[in-house]
Coordinates of C-alpha atoms in Angstrom, one line a residue:
M1 CA -8.2 21.3 -4.3
V2 CA -7.3 19.4 -7.4
V3 CA -9.2 18.2 -10.5
H4 CA -8.9 14.5 -11.1
Q5 CA -9.2 13.4 -14.8
E6 CA -11.8 10.7 -13.9
Y7 CA -13.4 11.8 -10.6
G8 CA -13.4 15.6 -11.0
E9 CA -12.8 18.1 -8.2
Q10 CA -11.4 16.7 -4.9
F11 CA -9.1 17.3 -2.0
K12 CA -5.6 16.1 -2.2
I13 CA -4.2 15.4 1.3
D14 CA -0.6 16.3 2.0
S15 CA -0.6 15.2 5.6
F16 CA -3.0 14.5 8.4
E17 CA -3.2 14.4 12.2
K18 CA -5.6 12.2 14.0
I19 CA -7.1 13.9 17.1
M20 CA -8.9 12.4 20.0
P21 CA -12.7 13.0 20.3
E22 CA -13.3 16.0 22.4
T23 CA -17.0 15.6 23.5
T24 CA -18.5 12.7 25.5
D25 CA -20.8 11.8 22.6
A26 CA -17.9 11.6 20.2
F27 CA -15.8 9.6 22.7
E28 CA -18.7 7.2 23.2
K29 CA -18.9 6.6 19.5
Y30 CA -15.2 6.1 19.3
L31 CA -15.3 3.5 22.1
A32 CA -18.4 1.8 20.6
S33 CA -16.7 1.3 17.3
G34 CA -14.6 -1.6 18.6
T35 CA -11.3 0.2 18.3
I36 CA -10.4 -0.9 21.9
K37 CA -10.5 -4.6 22.4
G38 CA -13.1 -5.6 25.0
I39 CA -15.2 -2.5 24.6
G40 CA -18.4 -2.5 22.6
P41 CA -21.5 -0.2 22.5
A42 CA -23.0 -1.4 25.8
T43 CA -19.7 -1.0 27.7
A44 CA -19.0 2.3 26.0
R45 CA -22.4 3.6 27.3
K46 CA -21.6 2.5 30.8
I47 CA -18.2 4.2 30.8
I48 CA -19.6 7.5 29.6
E49 CA -22.5 7.3 32.2
K50 CA -20.0 6.6 35.0
F51 CA -17.2 9.0 34.2
G52 CA -18.8 11.6 31.8
T53 CA -16.3 14.3 30.8
E54 CA -13.6 12.7 32.8
A55 CA -13.6 9.5 30.7
I56 CA -10.6 10.4 28.5
T57 CA -8.6 11.4 31.6
V58 CA -9.5 8.1 33.2
F59 CA -8.3 6.1 30.1
K60 CA -5.0 8.1 30.0
F61 CA -4.0 8.5 33.6
E62 CA -6.2 6.3 35.8
P63 CA -7.2 3.2 33.7
L64 CA -7.6 0.9 36.8
R65 CA -10.7 3.0 37.7
L66 CA -12.3 1.2 34.7
A67 CA -12.7 -1.8 37.0
E68 CA -15.5 0.2 38.7
I69 CA -17.6 -0.7 35.6
R70 CA -19.4 -4.0 36.0
G71 CA -17.9 -6.7 33.8
I72 CA -14.4 -5.1 33.7
S73 CA -11.8 -6.8 36.0
K74 CA -8.6 -5.0 37.2
D75 CA -6.6 -7.1 34.8
K76 CA -8.9 -6.1 31.9
A77 CA -8.8 -2.5 33.0
Y78 CA -5.1 -2.5 32.9
E79 CA -5.1 -4.1 29.4
I80 CA -7.6 -1.5 28.1
G81 CA -5.4 1.3 29.5
E82 CA -2.3 -0.1 27.9
E83 CA -4.0 -0.4 24.5
F84 CA -5.6 3.0 24.7
N85 CA -2.3 4.7 25.6
E86 CA -0.4 2.8 22.9
K87 CA -2.9 4.0 20.3
W88 CA -2.7 7.5 21.7
G89 CA 1.1 7.4 21.4
I90 CA 1.0 6.1 17.9
W91 CA -1.5 8.8 16.8
Q92 CA 0.8 11.5 18.0
I93 CA 3.6 10.3 15.7
V94 CA 1.6 9.4 12.6
G95 CA 1.5 13.0 11.3
F96 CA 5.1 13.6 12.3
L97 CA 6.3 10.4 10.5
E98 CA 4.4 11.4 7.4
R99 CA 6.9 14.1 6.8
F100 CA 9.6 11.4 6.5
G101 CA 7.6 9.4 3.9
I102 CA 6.7 6.7 6.5
T103 CA 3.2 5.4 6.3
A104 CA 0.7 5.2 9.2
N105 CA 1.0 1.4 9.2
N106 CA 4.6 1.6 10.2
S107 CA 3.9 4.1 13.0
K108 CA 3.4 1.2 15.5
K109 CA 6.7 -0.3 14.6
V110 CA 8.4 3.0 15.3
Y111 CA 6.5 3.4 18.6
D112 CA 7.4 -0.1 19.7
A113 CA 11.1 0.6 19.0
L114 CA 11.3 4.1 20.5
G115 CA 8.5 4.3 23.0
K116 CA 6.7 7.4 24.2
D117 CA 9.6 9.7 23.5
A118 CA 9.7 8.7 19.8
I119 CA 9.3 12.2 18.4
E120 CA 12.0 13.7 20.6
K121 CA 14.4 10.8 19.7
I122 CA 13.7 11.2 16.0
E123 CA 14.2 15.0 16.1
E124 CA 17.6 14.5 17.7
N125 CA 18.6 11.8 15.2
P126 CA 16.1 11.3 12.3
Y127 CA 18.4 8.6 10.8
I128 CA 17.5 6.1 13.5
L129 CA 14.4 5.4 11.3
I130 CA 16.7 3.6 8.8
D131 CA 17.2 0.9 11.3
I132 CA 13.6 0.5 12.2
V133 CA 11.6 0.8 9.0
Y134 CA 12.7 -1.4 6.1
G135 CA 12.4 0.6 2.8
V136 CA 12.2 4.1 4.3
N137 CA 12.6 6.9 1.8
F138 CA 16.1 8.0 2.6
Q139 CA 16.1 11.0 0.4
K140 CA 13.0 12.5 2.1
L141 CA 14.4 11.6 5.5
D142 CA 17.7 13.2 4.7
R143 CA 16.1 16.4 3.5
M144 CA 14.0 16.6 6.7
A145 CA 17.1 15.9 8.8
L146 CA 19.1 18.7 7.2
E147 CA 16.2 21.1 7.7
L148 CA 16.1 20.1 11.4
G149 CA 19.8 21.2 11.5
V150 CA 21.7 18.0 11.3
P151 CA 25.2 18.9 9.9
K152 CA 26.1 17.5 6.5
D153 CA 29.2 15.7 7.8
S154 CA 27.3 14.3 10.9
D155 CA 28.3 10.7 11.7
Y156 CA 24.6 9.8 12.1
R157 CA 24.0 11.0 8.6
I158 CA 27.0 9.2 7.0
K159 CA 26.4 5.9 8.8
S160 CA 22.8 6.0 7.6
G161 CA 23.9 6.8 4.1
I162 CA 26.2 3.8 4.1
K163 CA 23.4 1.5 5.3
Y164 CA 21.0 3.0 2.8
A165 CA 23.5 2.3 0.0
L166 CA 23.8 -1.3 1.1
L167 CA 20.0 -1.7 1.3
M168 CA 19.6 -0.2 -2.2
A169 CA 22.0 -2.9 -3.4
S170 CA 19.9 -5.6 -1.6
Y171 CA 16.8 -4.5 -3.4
N172 CA 18.6 -5.6 -6.6
G173 CA 19.4 -9.0 -5.1
N174 CA 23.0 -8.2 -3.9
T175 CA 24.2 -9.1 -0.4
C176 CA 27.4 -7.0 -0.6
V177 CA 29.1 -4.3 -2.7
L178 CA 32.7 -3.4 -3.6
K179 CA 34.2 -1.0 -1.1
E180 CA 35.3 1.6 -3.7
N181 CA 31.8 1.6 -5.3
L182 CA 30.1 2.0 -1.9
I183 CA 32.4 5.0 -1.0
Q184 CA 31.8 6.7 -4.3
F185 CA 28.0 6.2 -4.1
V186 CA 27.9 7.6 -0.5
Q187 CA 30.1 10.5 -1.4
D188 CA 28.0 11.5 -4.4
T189 CA 24.7 11.0 -2.6
L190 CA 25.6 12.9 0.6
E191 CA 28.1 15.3 -0.9
V192 CA 30.8 14.6 1.7
E193 CA 34.5 13.7 1.5
G194 CA 35.5 10.1 1.1
E195 CA 37.6 10.4 4.4
F196 CA 34.4 10.8 6.4
V197 CA 32.9 7.7 4.7
E198 CA 36.0 5.6 5.4
N199 CA 36.0 6.6 9.1
N200 CA 32.4 5.6 9.5
L201 CA 32.9 2.3 7.7
I202 CA 35.5 1.4 10.4
N203 CA 33.1 2.5 13.2
L204 CA 30.2 0.5 11.8
N205 CA 32.4 -2.6 11.3
V206 CA 33.6 -2.4 15.0
K207 CA 30.0 -2.2 16.1
Q208 CA 29.1 -5.2 13.9
E209 CA 26.5 -3.2 12.0
I210 CA 28.4 -4.0 8.8
Y211 CA 31.1 -6.5 7.9
I212 CA 34.2 -5.7 5.8
E213 CA 35.5 -8.7 4.0
N214 CA 39.0 -8.8 2.5
R215 CA 39.2 -11.4 -0.3
E216 CA 42.2 -13.2 -1.7
N217 CA 42.2 -11.2 -4.9
A218 CA 42.7 -8.0 -2.9
E219 CA 39.0 -6.9 -3.4
V220 CA 37.2 -5.5 -0.4
W221 CA 33.5 -6.2 -0.1
I222 CA 31.1 -4.6 2.4
Y223 CA 28.0 -6.3 3.8
L224 CA 25.3 -5.2 6.2
Y225 CA 26.1 -7.5 9.1
P226 CA 22.9 -9.6 9.0
F227 CA 23.5 -10.4 5.3
Y228 CA 27.1 -11.5 6.1
K229 CA 26.0 -13.6 9.1
A230 CA 23.3 -15.3 7.0
E231 CA 25.8 -16.2 4.3
L232 CA 28.4 -17.4 6.8
N233 CA 25.8 -19.5 8.6
I234 CA 24.7 -21.1 5.3
T235 CA 28.3 -21.9 4.3
E236 CA 29.4 -23.4 7.6
R237 CA 26.2 -25.4 8.1
L238 CA 26.0 -26.8 4.5
L239 CA 29.7 -27.9 4.6
A240 CA 29.0 -29.6 8.0
L241 CA 25.9 -31.3 6.7
K242 CA 27.8 -32.4 3.6
N243 CA 30.6 -33.9 5.6
A244 CA 28.4 -35.6 8.2
K245 CA 28.1 -39.4 8.2
N246 CA 25.8 -40.6 5.4
T247 CA 23.4 -42.4 7.7
K248 CA 20.6 -42.6 5.1
Y249 CA 22.7 -44.5 2.6
I250 CA 20.7 -47.4 1.0
K251 CA 22.4 -50.7 0.0
D252 CA 21.4 -52.6 -3.1
F253 CA 20.3 -49.2 -4.5
E254 CA 20.5 -50.2 -8.2
N255 CA 18.0 -52.9 -7.7
K256 CA 15.7 -50.6 -5.9
I257 CA 15.8 -48.1 -8.8
M258 CA 14.8 -50.9 -11.3
L259 CA 11.9 -52.0 -9.0
N260 CA 10.8 -48.4 -8.9
E261 CA 10.8 -48.0 -12.7
E262 CA 8.6 -51.1 -12.9
K263 CA 6.2 -49.8 -10.2
L264 CA 5.9 -46.3 -11.7
K265 CA 5.9 -47.6 -15.3
I266 CA 8.7 -45.3 -16.4
E267 CA 12.1 -45.6 -18.0
L268 CA 14.7 -43.3 -16.5
S269 CA 17.3 -41.5 -18.7
D270 CA 21.0 -41.9 -17.9
K271 CA 21.0 -38.5 -16.3
Q272 CA 18.0 -39.2 -14.1
R273 CA 19.5 -42.4 -13.0
E274 CA 22.8 -40.6 -12.2
A275 CA 20.9 -38.0 -10.2
I276 CA 19.2 -40.6 -8.1
R277 CA 22.5 -42.4 -7.4
Q278 CA 24.1 -39.1 -6.4
I279 CA 21.3 -38.5 -3.9
N280 CA 22.0 -41.9 -2.3
E281 CA 25.8 -41.3 -2.1
N282 CA 25.7 -37.7 -0.8
N283 CA 24.0 -35.8 2.0
I284 CA 23.5 -32.8 -0.2
C285 CA 22.7 -33.0 -3.9
I286 CA 21.6 -30.4 -6.4
I287 CA 19.3 -31.3 -9.3
T288 CA 19.0 -28.6 -11.9
G289 CA 17.5 -28.4 -15.4
G290 CA 15.0 -26.4 -17.5
P291 CA 11.3 -27.3 -17.8
G292 CA 10.4 -30.7 -19.2
T293 CA 13.8 -32.3 -18.3
G294 CA 12.4 -34.8 -15.8
K295 CA 13.0 -33.2 -12.4
T296 CA 9.6 -34.2 -11.1
T297 CA 10.1 -37.9 -12.1
I298 CA 13.3 -37.9 -10.0
I299 CA 11.4 -36.5 -7.0
K300 CA 8.7 -39.2 -7.4
C301 CA 11.4 -42.0 -7.6
I302 CA 13.1 -40.7 -4.5
L303 CA 9.8 -40.5 -2.6
E304 CA 9.0 -44.1 -3.4
I305 CA 12.5 -45.5 -2.7
Y306 CA 13.0 -43.8 0.7
K307 CA 9.4 -44.3 1.8
A308 CA 9.9 -48.0 1.2
Q309 CA 12.8 -47.9 3.6
K310 CA 10.5 -46.4 6.3
Q311 CA 12.3 -43.1 6.0
K312 CA 10.5 -39.8 6.3
V313 CA 10.6 -37.7 3.1
V314 CA 9.3 -34.1 3.3
L315 CA 8.6 -31.9 0.3
C316 CA 8.6 -28.1 0.4
A317 CA 8.9 -25.0 -1.8
P318 CA 9.4 -21.3 -1.2
T319 CA 5.8 -20.2 -2.3
G320 CA 2.3 -21.5 -1.8
R321 CA 1.8 -21.9 -5.6
A322 CA 5.0 -23.9 -6.0
A323 CA 4.1 -26.1 -3.0
K324 CA 0.6 -26.7 -4.5
R325 CA 2.1 -27.6 -7.9
M326 CA 4.6 -30.0 -6.2
S327 CA 1.7 -31.7 -4.4
E328 CA -0.3 -32.1 -7.6
T329 CA 2.6 -33.6 -9.6
T330 CA 3.8 -36.0 -6.9
G331 CA 0.6 -36.9 -5.1
E332 CA 2.3 -36.1 -1.7
E333 CA 1.7 -33.2 0.6
A334 CA 4.2 -30.3 0.1
K335 CA 4.4 -27.3 2.4
T336 CA 5.8 -23.9 2.0
I337 CA 9.2 -23.4 3.7
H338 CA 7.6 -20.9 6.1
R339 CA 4.9 -23.4 7.2
L340 CA 7.4 -26.3 7.4
L341 CA 9.8 -24.4 9.6
E342 CA 7.2 -22.4 11.5
I343 CA 9.3 -19.3 11.0
G344 CA 6.3 -17.0 11.2
K345 CA 7.2 -13.3 11.0
I346 CA 10.9 -13.6 11.4
E347 CA 11.6 -13.6 7.6
E348 CA 9.8 -10.3 7.2
D349 CA 12.5 -8.2 9.0
K350 CA 15.4 -8.2 6.5
L351 CA 17.6 -6.3 9.1
G352 CA 16.6 -8.4 12.1
S353 CA 18.6 -11.1 13.8
V354 CA 19.6 -14.1 11.7
D355 CA 20.3 -16.0 14.9
E356 CA 16.6 -16.6 15.8
D357 CA 15.9 -20.0 17.2
I358 CA 14.4 -22.3 14.7
T359 CA 12.4 -25.4 15.7
P360 CA 14.3 -28.4 14.2
I361 CA 12.3 -30.5 11.7
D362 CA 12.1 -34.3 12.0
V363 CA 13.0 -35.5 8.5
D364 CA 15.2 -38.0 6.9
V365 CA 15.1 -36.6 3.3
L366 CA 14.2 -33.0 2.6
I367 CA 13.4 -32.1 -1.0
I368 CA 13.2 -28.4 -1.8
D369 CA 11.8 -27.5 -5.2
E370 CA 12.0 -24.1 -7.0
M371 CA 15.4 -23.4 -5.3
S372 CA 16.0 -20.4 -7.5
M373 CA 13.4 -18.5 -5.5
V374 CA 15.1 -19.0 -2.1
D375 CA 17.0 -16.0 -0.8
V376 CA 19.8 -15.9 1.9
F377 CA 17.5 -15.4 4.8
L378 CA 15.2 -18.3 3.9
M379 CA 18.2 -20.6 3.2
N380 CA 19.7 -19.6 6.6
Y381 CA 16.6 -20.8 8.4
I382 CA 16.5 -24.1 6.4
V383 CA 20.0 -25.1 7.2
K384 CA 19.5 -24.2 10.9
A385 CA 16.4 -26.5 11.1
V386 CA 17.9 -29.8 9.8
Y387 CA 19.9 -32.3 11.9
Y388 CA 23.2 -33.6 10.8
G389 CA 22.6 -36.8 8.7
T390 CA 19.6 -35.4 7.0
K391 CA 19.7 -35.7 3.2
I392 CA 18.9 -32.4 1.5
I393 CA 17.9 -32.4 -2.2
L394 CA 17.9 -28.9 -3.9
V395 CA 15.8 -28.9 -7.1
G396 CA 15.5 -26.0 -9.5
D397 CA 16.3 -24.2 -12.7
A398 CA 19.4 -22.0 -12.4
N399 CA 18.2 -20.0 -15.5
Q400 CA 15.1 -18.7 -13.8
L401 CA 15.0 -15.2 -12.4
P402 CA 16.9 -14.9 -9.1
S403 CA 15.0 -14.7 -5.8
V404 CA 13.0 -11.6 -5.0
G405 CA 15.1 -11.2 -1.8
P406 CA 18.9 -10.8 -1.7
G407 CA 21.2 -13.6 -2.9
S408 CA 21.3 -16.2 -5.7
I409 CA 21.6 -19.3 -3.6
L410 CA 21.1 -22.0 -6.3
K411 CA 23.5 -20.3 -8.8
D412 CA 26.1 -19.7 -6.1
L413 CA 26.0 -23.3 -4.8
I414 CA 26.4 -24.6 -8.3
A415 CA 29.3 -22.2 -9.0
S416 CA 31.0 -23.2 -5.8
E417 CA 31.5 -26.8 -7.1
Q418 CA 31.4 -28.0 -3.5
F419 CA 28.3 -30.2 -3.8
A420 CA 27.2 -33.1 -5.9
M421 CA 25.2 -31.7 -8.8
V422 CA 23.5 -33.2 -11.8
Q423 CA 22.4 -31.0 -14.8
L424 CA 19.4 -32.4 -16.7
N425 CA 19.4 -31.2 -20.3
K426 CA 17.3 -33.7 -22.3
I427 CA 13.7 -32.5 -23.0
F428 CA 11.4 -35.5 -22.7
R429 CA 9.1 -36.4 -25.6
Q430 CA 5.9 -35.4 -23.9
A431 CA 7.4 -32.0 -22.8
A432 CA 8.8 -31.5 -26.3
K433 CA 5.2 -31.1 -27.7
S434 CA 5.1 -27.8 -25.9
K435 CA 6.6 -24.9 -27.8
I436 CA 6.8 -23.0 -24.5
I437 CA 9.2 -25.6 -23.1
V438 CA 11.1 -25.8 -26.4
N439 CA 11.5 -22.1 -26.6
A440 CA 12.6 -21.7 -23.0
H441 CA 15.5 -24.0 -23.8
N442 CA 16.2 -22.3 -27.2
V443 CA 16.5 -18.9 -25.5
N444 CA 18.8 -20.2 -22.8
N445 CA 21.0 -21.7 -25.6
G446 CA 21.0 -18.5 -27.6
I447 CA 18.8 -19.9 -30.4
S448 CA 15.8 -17.9 -31.8
F449 CA 12.5 -19.1 -30.5
V450 CA 10.0 -20.9 -32.6
G451 CA 6.9 -18.7 -33.1
K452 CA 3.5 -19.1 -34.9
N453 CA 0.7 -16.8 -35.8
E454 CA -2.6 -17.1 -34.0
K455 CA -4.3 -17.7 -37.4
D456 CA -2.4 -20.9 -38.1
E457 CA -4.5 -24.0 -38.4
D458 CA -2.7 -25.9 -35.5
K459 CA -4.9 -24.9 -32.7
L460 CA -3.1 -27.2 -30.2
D461 CA 0.0 -25.1 -30.3
D462 CA 0.7 -23.2 -27.0
F463 CA 3.0 -20.4 -28.1
F464 CA 2.7 -17.6 -30.6
Y465 CA 4.5 -14.3 -31.0
L466 CA 3.1 -10.9 -32.0
N467 CA 5.8 -8.4 -33.0
E468 CA 4.8 -4.8 -32.1
S469 CA 6.9 -1.8 -31.4
N470 CA 4.2 0.8 -30.8
Q471 CA 2.9 1.1 -27.2
D472 CA -0.7 1.8 -28.2
K473 CA -0.7 -1.2 -30.5
I474 CA 0.8 -3.4 -27.8
L475 CA -1.9 -2.2 -25.4
Y476 CA -4.6 -3.0 -28.0
Q477 CA -3.2 -6.5 -28.5
V478 CA -3.2 -7.2 -24.7
L479 CA -6.7 -5.9 -24.2
S480 CA -8.2 -7.7 -27.2
L481 CA -6.4 -11.0 -26.4
S482 CA -7.6 -10.8 -22.8
K483 CA -11.2 -9.9 -23.6
D484 CA -12.2 -12.3 -26.4
R485 CA -9.5 -13.4 -28.9
L486 CA -8.0 -16.0 -26.7
K487 CA -11.5 -17.2 -25.8
K488 CA -12.1 -17.8 -29.5
Y489 CA -8.6 -19.2 -30.1
G490 CA -8.6 -21.9 -27.4
D491 CA -11.6 -21.3 -25.0
Y492 CA -9.3 -19.5 -22.6
E493 CA -11.2 -17.3 -20.1
F494 CA -9.4 -14.5 -18.4
F495 CA -10.5 -15.0 -14.8
K496 CA -9.8 -18.8 -15.1
N497 CA -6.6 -19.2 -17.0
I498 CA -5.1 -16.0 -18.4
Q499 CA -2.4 -13.9 -16.7
V500 CA -0.8 -10.8 -18.2
L501 CA 2.9 -10.4 -17.3
T502 CA 5.0 -7.3 -17.8
P503 CA 8.6 -6.5 -16.8
T504 CA 7.9 -3.2 -15.1
K505 CA 5.4 -1.3 -12.8
K506 CA 5.8 2.0 -14.6
G507 CA 4.6 3.5 -17.9
M508 CA 1.7 2.7 -20.2
L509 CA 2.6 -1.0 -20.3
G510 CA 3.6 -1.3 -16.6
T511 CA 1.3 -3.0 -14.1
K512 CA -0.2 0.2 -12.7
E513 CA -1.7 1.4 -16.0
L514 CA -2.3 -2.0 -17.5
N515 CA -4.4 -2.9 -14.5
K516 CA -6.5 0.2 -14.9
S517 CA -7.1 -0.6 -18.6
L518 CA -7.8 -4.3 -18.0
Q519 CA -10.2 -3.6 -15.2
K520 CA -12.0 -1.1 -17.5
T521 CA -12.2 -3.7 -20.2
L522 CA -12.9 -6.9 -18.2
N523 CA -14.8 -5.6 -15.2
P524 CA -16.1 -2.1 -16.0
E525 CA -18.0 0.2 -13.7
D526 CA -21.6 -0.9 -13.1
V527 CA -24.3 0.6 -10.9
N528 CA -25.1 -2.9 -9.7
V529 CA -21.6 -3.7 -8.7
L530 CA -20.1 -2.3 -5.5
E531 CA -16.7 -0.7 -5.4
K532 CA -14.4 0.9 -2.8
Q533 CA -11.8 3.5 -3.6
Y534 CA -8.5 3.2 -1.7
G535 CA -6.0 5.9 -2.6
E536 CA -5.8 5.9 -6.4
I537 CA -7.1 2.3 -6.7
V538 CA -10.7 1.5 -7.2
F539 CA -11.5 -2.0 -5.9
R540 CA -14.6 -3.5 -7.5
E541 CA -16.5 -6.8 -6.9
G542 CA -15.2 -9.3 -9.4
D543 CA -11.7 -7.8 -9.6
R544 CA -8.6 -10.0 -9.6
V545 CA -6.3 -9.0 -6.8
M546 CA -3.1 -10.2 -5.2
Q547 CA -1.7 -10.1 -1.7
I548 CA 1.5 -8.1 -1.8
K549 CA 3.0 -8.7 1.6
N550 CA 3.1 -11.6 4.1
N551 CA 0.3 -11.4 6.6
Y552 CA 0.7 -14.2 9.2
D553 CA -2.3 -13.1 11.2
I554 CA -5.2 -12.7 8.8
Y555 CA -8.0 -15.2 9.4
W556 CA -9.4 -17.4 6.5
E557 CA -11.9 -20.2 6.0
K558 CA -11.9 -23.0 3.4
D559 CA -14.8 -25.4 3.4
K560 CA -14.6 -26.7 7.0
E561 CA -11.0 -25.7 7.5
V562 CA -9.9 -22.5 9.2
G563 CA -6.5 -20.9 9.7
T564 CA -4.4 -17.8 9.5
G565 CA -1.9 -16.4 7.0
I566 CA -2.1 -15.1 3.5
F567 CA 1.2 -14.7 1.8
N568 CA 2.9 -12.4 -0.8
G569 CA 1.9 -13.4 -4.3
E570 CA -1.4 -15.2 -3.5
L571 CA -4.1 -14.4 -6.1
G572 CA -7.8 -14.1 -5.6
I573 CA -11.1 -12.5 -6.7
I574 CA -13.1 -9.9 -4.8
K575 CA -16.4 -11.6 -4.0
E576 CA -18.1 -8.9 -2.0
I577 CA -17.6 -5.4 -0.8
D578 CA -19.5 -4.8 2.5
N579 CA -19.8 -1.1 3.2
K580 CA -21.8 -1.7 6.4
E581 CA -19.1 -3.9 8.0
K582 CA -16.4 -1.9 6.1
Q583 CA -14.6 -4.9 4.7
I584 CA -13.9 -6.8 1.5
E585 CA -14.2 -10.5 1.0
V586 CA -11.6 -12.2 -1.2
E587 CA -11.6 -15.8 -2.4
F588 CA -8.1 -17.0 -3.3
D589 CA -7.2 -19.4 -6.0
D590 CA -6.9 -22.3 -3.4
K591 CA -10.5 -21.5 -2.2
K592 CA -9.4 -19.8 1.0
V593 CA -11.8 -16.9 1.9
A594 CA -10.4 -14.0 3.8
W595 CA -11.8 -10.6 4.9
Y596 CA -9.9 -7.3 4.7
A597 CA -11.0 -4.3 6.7
F598 CA -11.0 -1.1 4.5
S599 CA -8.0 0.1 6.5
E600 CA -6.0 -3.1 5.4
L601 CA -6.5 -2.6 1.7
E602 CA -2.8 -1.5 1.2
E603 CA -2.1 -5.3 1.4
L604 CA -3.9 -5.8 -1.9
E605 CA -3.4 -4.6 -5.4
H606 CA -5.0 -5.4 -8.7
A607 CA -3.6 -8.5 -10.5
Y608 CA -5.0 -8.4 -14.0
A609 CA -1.4 -7.7 -14.9
I610 CA 1.6 -8.5 -12.6
T611 CA 5.3 -8.1 -12.9
I612 CA 7.4 -11.1 -13.9
H613 CA 9.0 -11.1 -10.5
K614 CA 5.6 -11.3 -8.9
A615 CA 4.6 -14.1 -11.2
Q616 CA 7.6 -16.0 -9.9
R617 CA 6.6 -15.2 -6.4
K618 CA 3.3 -17.1 -7.0

């Protein structure tokens, strides 16, 4: 028993074990709940009437006997038996895996990988979980393994420690680390001699679980093998695409540029004109520049020129929000890279194969916006999907935050100096009216930003700065600005056009605590508003929430359109909490409506405040 500061006395659960119903009534209720596909209340009643106390035994050991029930074929009986026994197997390992810090939702992944003998295999070598569950808590797993009797200098332990260190580096965006740094980290973490680490590095390299790269400057870098293979694939494929015949070259190009300027009623700058020429003359071209420097105008011109030549131009971006913005600014459909390449769930498994078959895309000119957000795995799929002769235009701002995943593709391609590149640095007159854009460039150039006080008379200004060093005062500023001050200042409403960003998740000003404070201020507890507690989070009707992982299977509706898939970073509002159906209805910013079972709420978190990285992910 513990006492919660808000909810009073309650149980705190350290671990749990799910057991099968032991009575016929309980088993009938379990079957009637819809847990097993194809069995509802009526069929559940028939099964219990037919088999009585033997029902569980029939499901476990003689599932084909279920075909004795009218309406259940032999094939269906087999499927029901398979599903029941899979769930039974998963239940057995849920409590066991909890000891290693692995959630119930990952239990199926472990079961699929290790089968019915999962517990025995894990007890023999707990470190196999490192290869199965991305993001496993290594420290907790290591403690449990040592308690189970695994020796400190076990090869299993040291190999897993090496992989863990490389994974930790990938969480910070790195695809590889210096050998001496890796050895030192593993030595300190596992408290073993460097000789043991060296020997296991050799062994892992032979088995192609890691890759040891000796560079010309005598430095030795270590990769997890999938990270190395992804980088190698990108390098080889991009160079081959670059050197392929320029089959999309357009003659009399200068004249076509001028005609386009007249049609679009624009006057291109010298840099924009140069960028468009480079695109015509090269198979791969990089267009980079800060906000307001005319990248979108270049995209529009390229669209018009190549479409006039009956060539297929495809627009894409790494996130749904970026693709939507691209569509709005160009007037042409833009897709997410995932949708365009139909890569589905492949990208989720950071340690999976990078050699998956990708369906080639039929395109003459591929324009990828917001390239700074593209990581090595996504770029690997892109280059595998395009034919030789396709023009690829990479557009982005190299000064933005790097991708959430490992790698800094845009920066590295620019630094390589292997590809045609145009840097846009002129802020256009319209964009220069925005102090946000002006200040973005000032900061990048090492110049102090231009601020203003909210009491200034110029209400059209879009940037002001409040200098506070006290956490309580900063919290007050955030809450009062969000609640009513920005409404008075420029008719901004929180749920329509205000987003709080913070660099961190932790502390008083991190997302966790800010979301609690903002929810209490903007959507307080109300007897007429339903809510659902999930762990430490209280979801309430009217809350702003965000999807925090890619879910390719979740069903959604939008007007007369239906589909599947809600992706990491998508924002929405909780419209209804249905305690009877045990689900929450969320309407996302693009008007998609999806339903989350209470058991799926770990995919959502409050989004009154989000981290800067998550804002980029949008």
